PDB file of C-alpha atoms in Angstrom:
ATOM      1  CA  UNK A  82     131.912  12.746 107.223  1.00 36.00           C
ATOM      2  CA  UNK A  83     133.453  15.994 106.104  1.00 34.00           C
ATOM      3  CA  UNK A  84     131.485  19.133 106.886  1.00 37.00           C
ATOM      4  CA  UNK A  85     131.840  22.154 104.647  1.00 33.00           C
ATOM      5  CA  UNK A  86     131.523  25.680 105.913  1.00 32.00           C
ATOM      6  CA  UNK A  87     131.397  28.925 103.921  1.00 32.00           C
ATOM      7  CA  UNK A  88     131.818  32.473 105.206  1.00 33.00           C
ATOM      8  CA  UNK A  89     132.890  35.844 103.717  1.00 32.00           C
ATOM      9  CA  UNK A  90     133.780  39.305 104.635  1.00 34.00           C
ATOM     10  CA  UNK A  91     133.590  43.549 103.273  1.00 29.00           C
ATOM     11  CA  UNK A  92     133.733  45.902 101.880  1.00 29.00           C
ATOM     12  CA  UNK A  93     134.444  43.032 101.849  1.00 32.00           C
ATOM     13  CA  UNK A  94     134.362  40.508 102.873  1.00 34.00           C
ATOM     14  CA  UNK A  95     134.162  35.662 103.834  1.00 37.00           C
ATOM     15  CA  UNK A  96     133.349  31.986 103.343  1.00 35.00           C
ATOM     16  CA  UNK A  97     134.985  29.308 105.405  1.00 35.00           C
ATOM     17  CA  UNK A  98     135.324  25.596 104.783  1.00 36.00           C
ATOM     18  CA  UNK A  99     136.643  22.824 106.795  1.00 37.00           C
ATOM     19  CA  UNK A 100     138.996  20.155 107.802  1.00 39.00           C
ATOM     20  CA  UNK A 101     138.750  18.150 110.991  1.00 46.00           C
ATOM     21  CA  UNK A 102     140.028  20.775 113.441  1.00 61.00           C
ATOM     22  CA  UNK A 103     139.901  24.497 114.086  1.00 70.00           C
ATOM     23  CA  UNK A 104     142.315  26.557 111.973  1.00 91.00           C
ATOM     24  CA  UNK A 105     143.372  30.179 111.622  1.00 94.00           C
ATOM     25  CA  UNK A 106     143.862  31.764 108.195  1.00 94.00           C
ATOM     26  CA  UNK A 107     145.359  35.017 106.942  1.00 96.00           C
ATOM     27  CA  UNK A 108     143.772  36.532 103.837  1.00 95.00           C
ATOM     28  CA  UNK A 109     146.329  36.392 101.003  1.00 95.00           C
ATOM     29  CA  UNK A 110     146.585  40.038  99.971  1.00 93.00           C
ATOM     30  CA  UNK A 111     150.372  39.870  99.532  1.00 89.00           C
ATOM     31  CA  UNK A 112     150.027  37.358  96.723  1.00 85.00           C
ATOM     32  CA  UNK A 113     147.082  39.296  95.270  1.00 86.00           C
ATOM     33  CA  UNK A 114     144.705  36.354  95.691  1.00 92.00           C
ATOM     34  CA  UNK A 115     141.967  38.322  97.408  1.00 95.00           C
ATOM     35  CA  UNK A 116     139.705  41.070  96.108  1.00 96.00           C
ATOM     36  CA  UNK A 117     137.084  43.416  97.518  1.00 97.00           C
ATOM     37  CA  UNK A 118     135.131  44.742  94.554  1.00 98.00           C
ATOM     38  CA  UNK A 119     132.054  46.910  94.252  1.00 98.00           C
ATOM     39  CA  UNK A 120     129.412  47.564  91.628  1.00 97.00           C
ATOM     40  CA  UNK A 121     126.996  50.500  91.492  1.00 97.00           C
ATOM     41  CA  UNK A 122     124.687  51.876  88.847  1.00 95.00           C
ATOM     42  CA  UNK A 123     125.853  55.028  87.101  1.00 92.00           C
ATOM     43  CA  UNK A 124     122.669  57.096  86.802  1.00 89.00           C
ATOM     44  CA  UNK A 125     120.796  53.994  85.670  1.00 90.00           C
ATOM     45  CA  UNK A 126     122.694  53.948  82.348  1.00 93.00           C
ATOM     46  CA  UNK A 127     125.589  51.579  83.068  1.00 95.00           C
ATOM     47  CA  UNK A 128     127.517  49.828  85.825  1.00 96.00           C
ATOM     48  CA  UNK A 129     130.507  51.391  87.544  1.00 96.00           C
ATOM     49  CA  UNK A 130     132.952  48.819  88.927  1.00 97.00           C
ATOM     50  CA  UNK A 131     135.725  49.399  91.428  1.00 98.00           C
ATOM     51  CA  UNK A 132     137.747  47.823  94.175  1.00 98.00           C
ATOM     52  CA  UNK A 133     139.760  48.454  97.306  1.00 98.00           C
ATOM     53  CA  UNK A 134     143.436  47.718  96.694  1.00 97.00           C
ATOM     54  CA  UNK A 135     144.644  47.738 100.323  1.00 97.00           C
ATOM     55  CA  UNK A 136     143.046  45.542 102.981  1.00 97.00           C
ATOM     56  CA  UNK A 137     143.935  42.770 105.404  1.00 97.00           C
ATOM     57  CA  UNK A 138     142.105  40.196 107.426  1.00 96.00           C
ATOM     58  CA  UNK A 139     141.963  36.888 109.201  1.00 94.00           C
ATOM     59  CA  UNK A 140     139.448  34.172 109.838  1.00 89.00           C
ATOM     60  CA  UNK A 141     139.188  31.109 112.021  1.00 82.00           C
ATOM     61  CA  UNK A 142     136.774  28.203 111.912  1.00 67.00           C
ATOM     62  CA  UNK A 143     135.992  24.771 113.195  1.00 64.00           C
ATOM     63  CA  UNK A 144     134.318  22.420 110.707  1.00 67.00           C
ATOM     64  CA  UNK A 145     132.524  20.662 113.549  1.00 72.00           C
ATOM     65  CA  UNK A 146     131.215  23.979 114.932  1.00 75.00           C
ATOM     66  CA  UNK A 147     130.888  26.443 112.046  1.00 73.00           C
ATOM     67  CA  UNK A 148     128.756  28.727 114.214  1.00 76.00           C
ATOM     68  CA  UNK A 149     131.912  29.463 116.233  1.00 79.00           C
ATOM     69  CA  UNK A 150     133.799  30.763 113.178  1.00 81.00           C
ATOM     70  CA  UNK A 151     135.073  34.328 113.116  1.00 86.00           C
ATOM     71  CA  UNK A 152     136.089  36.786 110.390  1.00 89.00           C
ATOM     72  CA  UNK A 153     137.807  40.171 110.682  1.00 94.00           C
ATOM     73  CA  UNK A 154     138.722  42.514 107.824  1.00 95.00           C
ATOM     74  CA  UNK A 155     140.201  46.027 107.778  1.00 97.00           C
ATOM     75  CA  UNK A 156     140.086  48.123 104.583  1.00 97.00           C
ATOM     76  CA  UNK A 157     142.171  51.211 103.811  1.00 98.00           C
ATOM     77  CA  UNK A 158     139.391  53.361 102.295  1.00 98.00           C
ATOM     78  CA  UNK A 159     141.861  55.645 100.484  1.00 98.00           C
ATOM     79  CA  UNK A 160     142.782  52.627  98.338  1.00 98.00           C
ATOM     80  CA  UNK A 161     139.469  52.860  96.446  1.00 98.00           C
ATOM     81  CA  UNK A 162     140.137  52.342  92.737  1.00 98.00           C
ATOM     82  CA  UNK A 163     137.507  52.791  90.019  1.00 98.00           C
ATOM     83  CA  UNK A 164     140.090  53.110  87.223  1.00 97.00           C
ATOM     84  CA  UNK A 165     139.537  56.886  86.952  1.00 98.00           C
ATOM     85  CA  UNK A 166     141.732  59.278  88.984  1.00 98.00           C
ATOM     86  CA  UNK A 167     139.271  62.188  89.199  1.00 98.00           C
ATOM     87  CA  UNK A 168     136.374  59.943  90.191  1.00 97.00           C
ATOM     88  CA  UNK A 169     138.561  58.221  92.802  1.00 98.00           C
ATOM     89  CA  UNK A 170     139.461  61.627  94.237  1.00 98.00           C
ATOM     90  CA  UNK A 171     135.721  62.389  94.521  1.00 97.00           C
ATOM     91  CA  UNK A 172     135.028  58.974  96.092  1.00 97.00           C
ATOM     92  CA  UNK A 173     137.667  59.747  98.755  1.00 98.00           C
ATOM     93  CA  UNK A 174     136.056  63.117  99.569  1.00 98.00           C
ATOM     94  CA  UNK A 175     133.459  63.808 102.258  1.00 96.00           C
ATOM     95  CA  UNK A 176     130.734  63.341  99.600  1.00 96.00           C
ATOM     96  CA  UNK A 177     131.387  59.596  99.799  1.00 97.00           C
ATOM     97  CA  UNK A 178     134.034  57.735 101.872  1.00 97.00           C
ATOM     98  CA  UNK A 179     135.459  60.754 103.727  1.00 97.00           C
ATOM     99  CA  UNK A 180     138.843  59.019 103.989  1.00 98.00           C
ATOM    100  CA  UNK A 181     140.487  61.909 105.840  1.00 98.00           C
ATOM    101  CA  UNK A 182     138.114  61.478 108.801  1.00 98.00           C
ATOM    102  CA  UNK A 183     137.580  57.711 108.375  1.00 98.00           C
ATOM    103  CA  UNK A 184     140.685  56.098 106.856  1.00 98.00           C
ATOM    104  CA  UNK A 185     139.529  52.555 107.615  1.00 98.00           C
ATOM    105  CA  UNK A 186     136.429  50.447 107.183  1.00 98.00           C
ATOM    106  CA  UNK A 187     136.093  47.253 109.226  1.00 97.00           C
ATOM    107  CA  UNK A 188     134.012  44.101 109.239  1.00 96.00           C
ATOM    108  CA  UNK A 189     133.714  41.773 112.211  1.00 96.00           C
ATOM    109  CA  UNK A 190     131.507  38.700 112.005  1.00 94.00           C
ATOM    110  CA  UNK A 191     128.890  38.008 114.657  1.00 94.00           C
ATOM    111  CA  UNK A 192     127.407  34.728 113.426  1.00 93.00           C
ATOM    112  CA  UNK A 193     127.265  32.059 110.739  1.00 91.00           C
ATOM    113  CA  UNK A 194     124.193  30.202 109.509  1.00 93.00           C
ATOM    114  CA  UNK A 195     124.743  27.328 107.088  1.00 90.00           C
ATOM    115  CA  UNK A 196     122.253  27.344 104.204  1.00 94.00           C
ATOM    116  CA  UNK A 197     123.646  24.380 102.240  1.00 90.00           C
ATOM    117  CA  UNK A 198     126.690  22.116 101.962  1.00 84.00           C
ATOM    118  CA  UNK A 199     128.826  24.951 100.584  1.00 86.00           C
ATOM    119  CA  UNK A 200     126.772  28.093 101.321  1.00 91.00           C
ATOM    120  CA  UNK A 201     126.218  30.219 104.397  1.00 92.00           C
ATOM    121  CA  UNK A 202     124.836  33.539 105.561  1.00 96.00           C
ATOM    122  CA  UNK A 203     127.518  35.348 107.535  1.00 95.00           C
ATOM    123  CA  UNK A 204     126.218  38.126 109.757  1.00 96.00           C
ATOM    124  CA  UNK A 205     128.434  40.839 111.116  1.00 96.00           C
ATOM    125  CA  UNK A 206     129.008  44.519 111.732  1.00 97.00           C
ATOM    126  CA  UNK A 207     130.399  46.782 109.029  1.00 97.00           C
ATOM    127  CA  UNK A 208     131.870  50.138 110.013  1.00 98.00           C
ATOM    128  CA  UNK A 209     132.128  52.511 107.050  1.00 98.00           C
ATOM    129  CA  UNK A 210     132.350  56.312 107.027  1.00 97.00           C
ATOM    130  CA  UNK A 211     132.199  56.268 110.834  1.00 97.00           C
ATOM    131  CA  UNK A 212     128.866  54.385 110.929  1.00 98.00           C
ATOM    132  CA  UNK A 213     128.411  50.787 112.119  1.00 98.00           C
ATOM    133  CA  UNK A 214     125.516  48.705 110.798  1.00 98.00           C
ATOM    134  CA  UNK A 215     124.678  45.003 110.724  1.00 98.00           C
ATOM    135  CA  UNK A 216     125.160  43.261 107.365  1.00 97.00           C
ATOM    136  CA  UNK A 217     124.610  39.752 106.039  1.00 97.00           C
ATOM    137  CA  UNK A 218     126.944  38.242 103.451  1.00 96.00           C
ATOM    138  CA  UNK A 219     125.662  35.489 101.160  1.00 97.00           C
ATOM    139  CA  UNK A 220     128.703  33.241 100.951  1.00 92.00           C
ATOM    140  CA  UNK A 221     129.841  30.333  98.798  1.00 90.00           C
ATOM    141  CA  UNK A 222     132.782  28.020  99.463  1.00 85.00           C
ATOM    142  CA  UNK A 223     135.059  27.797  96.397  1.00 87.00           C
ATOM    143  CA  UNK A 224     137.561  25.114  97.434  1.00 83.00           C
ATOM    144  CA  UNK A 225     140.448  24.190  99.722  1.00 84.00           C
ATOM    145  CA  UNK A 226     143.675  22.236  99.721  1.00 90.00           C
ATOM    146  CA  UNK A 227     147.446  22.278  99.384  1.00 93.00           C
ATOM    147  CA  UNK A 228     148.992  24.879  97.084  1.00 94.00           C
ATOM    148  CA  UNK A 229     152.168  24.335  94.989  1.00 95.00           C
ATOM    149  CA  UNK A 230     154.296  26.145  97.630  1.00 92.00           C
ATOM    150  CA  UNK A 231     153.474  23.876 100.564  1.00 95.00           C
ATOM    151  CA  UNK A 232     150.743  25.960 102.192  1.00 95.00           C
ATOM    152  CA  UNK A 233     147.090  25.066 102.749  1.00 92.00           C
ATOM    153  CA  UNK A 234     144.463  27.447 101.354  1.00 92.00           C
ATOM    154  CA  UNK A 235     140.711  27.940 101.473  1.00 87.00           C
ATOM    155  CA  UNK A 236     138.780  30.139  99.049  1.00 87.00           C
ATOM    156  CA  UNK A 237     135.365  31.789  99.085  1.00 88.00           C
ATOM    157  CA  UNK A 238     133.067  34.296  97.438  1.00 92.00           C
ATOM    158  CA  UNK A 239     130.646  36.578  99.261  1.00 92.00           C
ATOM    159  CA  UNK A 240     128.139  39.241  98.265  1.00 97.00           C
ATOM    160  CA  UNK A 241     126.043  41.858 100.015  1.00 97.00           C
ATOM    161  CA  UNK A 242     124.221  45.092  99.155  1.00 98.00           C
ATOM    162  CA  UNK A 243     124.590  48.323 101.118  1.00 98.00           C
ATOM    163  CA  UNK A 244     122.246  51.301 101.160  1.00 97.00           C
ATOM    164  CA  UNK A 245     124.575  54.303 100.940  1.00 97.00           C
ATOM    165  CA  UNK A 246     122.453  56.536 103.187  1.00 97.00           C
ATOM    166  CA  UNK A 247     122.817  53.951 105.962  1.00 98.00           C
ATOM    167  CA  UNK A 248     126.491  54.979 106.050  1.00 97.00           C
ATOM    168  CA  UNK A 249     125.906  58.761 105.844  1.00 97.00           C
ATOM    169  CA  UNK A 250     126.688  58.833 102.126  1.00 96.00           C
ATOM    170  CA  UNK A 251     124.011  61.221 100.880  1.00 93.00           C
ATOM    171  CA  UNK A 252     125.469  62.345  97.555  1.00 92.00           C
ATOM    172  CA  UNK A 253     122.526  61.952  95.164  1.00 87.00           C
ATOM    173  CA  UNK A 254     123.247  60.242  91.861  1.00 86.00           C
ATOM    174  CA  UNK A 255     119.586  59.322  91.370  1.00 88.00           C
ATOM    175  CA  UNK A 256     117.387  56.433  92.477  1.00 91.00           C
ATOM    176  CA  UNK A 257     119.350  53.779  90.564  1.00 91.00           C
ATOM    177  CA  UNK A 258     122.563  54.596  92.478  1.00 93.00           C
ATOM    178  CA  UNK A 259     121.408  54.453  96.083  1.00 95.00           C
ATOM    179  CA  UNK A 260     122.782  50.966  96.750  1.00 97.00           C
ATOM    180  CA  UNK A 261     126.163  49.409  96.119  1.00 97.00           C
ATOM    181  CA  UNK A 262     126.909  45.706  95.762  1.00 97.00           C
ATOM    182  CA  UNK A 263     130.070  44.376  97.402  1.00 96.00           C
ATOM    183  CA  UNK A 264     131.602  41.277  95.832  1.00 94.00           C
ATOM    184  CA  UNK A 265     134.422  39.545  97.685  1.00 92.00           C
ATOM    185  CA  UNK A 266     136.678  36.820  96.345  1.00 88.00           C
ATOM    186  CA  UNK A 267     139.002  35.638  99.100  1.00 89.00           C
ATOM    187  CA  UNK A 268     141.817  33.122  99.533  1.00 91.00           C
ATOM    188  CA  UNK A 269     143.167  32.481 102.996  1.00 93.00           C
ATOM    189  CA  UNK A 270     146.445  30.779 103.940  1.00 95.00           C
ATOM    190  CA  UNK A 271     146.258  28.483 106.953  1.00 94.00           C
ATOM    191  CA  UNK A 272     148.658  29.494 109.714  1.00 93.00           C
TER     192      UNK A 272
END
């Protein structure tokens, strides 16, 4: 019987799903098949969407022991992109991501709890703006298999919400903009 495992990482990001043996994957950022997006309210009037364009990561898993799976992601925080140059400059400042002092954000998983055949809660530690906090990613397995180029891929989607003040981001845009949602869509290539 095939077991399915989902896991995601921030940031970021991951979901993991299985074959019959442990495997290591590299997140496909070169082929632009992975995304770390965010969504935050703009003063309670609309949604502001953005993403991080530069990140890398790996994951490993064993379908027979999904609790032993691991995920690691590193994000270049200066790569924040909200499709507006002046806003991105502000997001890189010490009001928000403080990229000069903290050029990277990282996620490292600490556990996986299966919640269904293709869903999991992935716990881990997210370091952002020099602060490390535990996070839980609600993850869904999207699919796996051979690609047209002879590689084997697995894909996932994960979501979590972060309270900005938990990461020393105190810039006040009002009560509707105190949390940000991270949405990750990830493809990994089996090594």
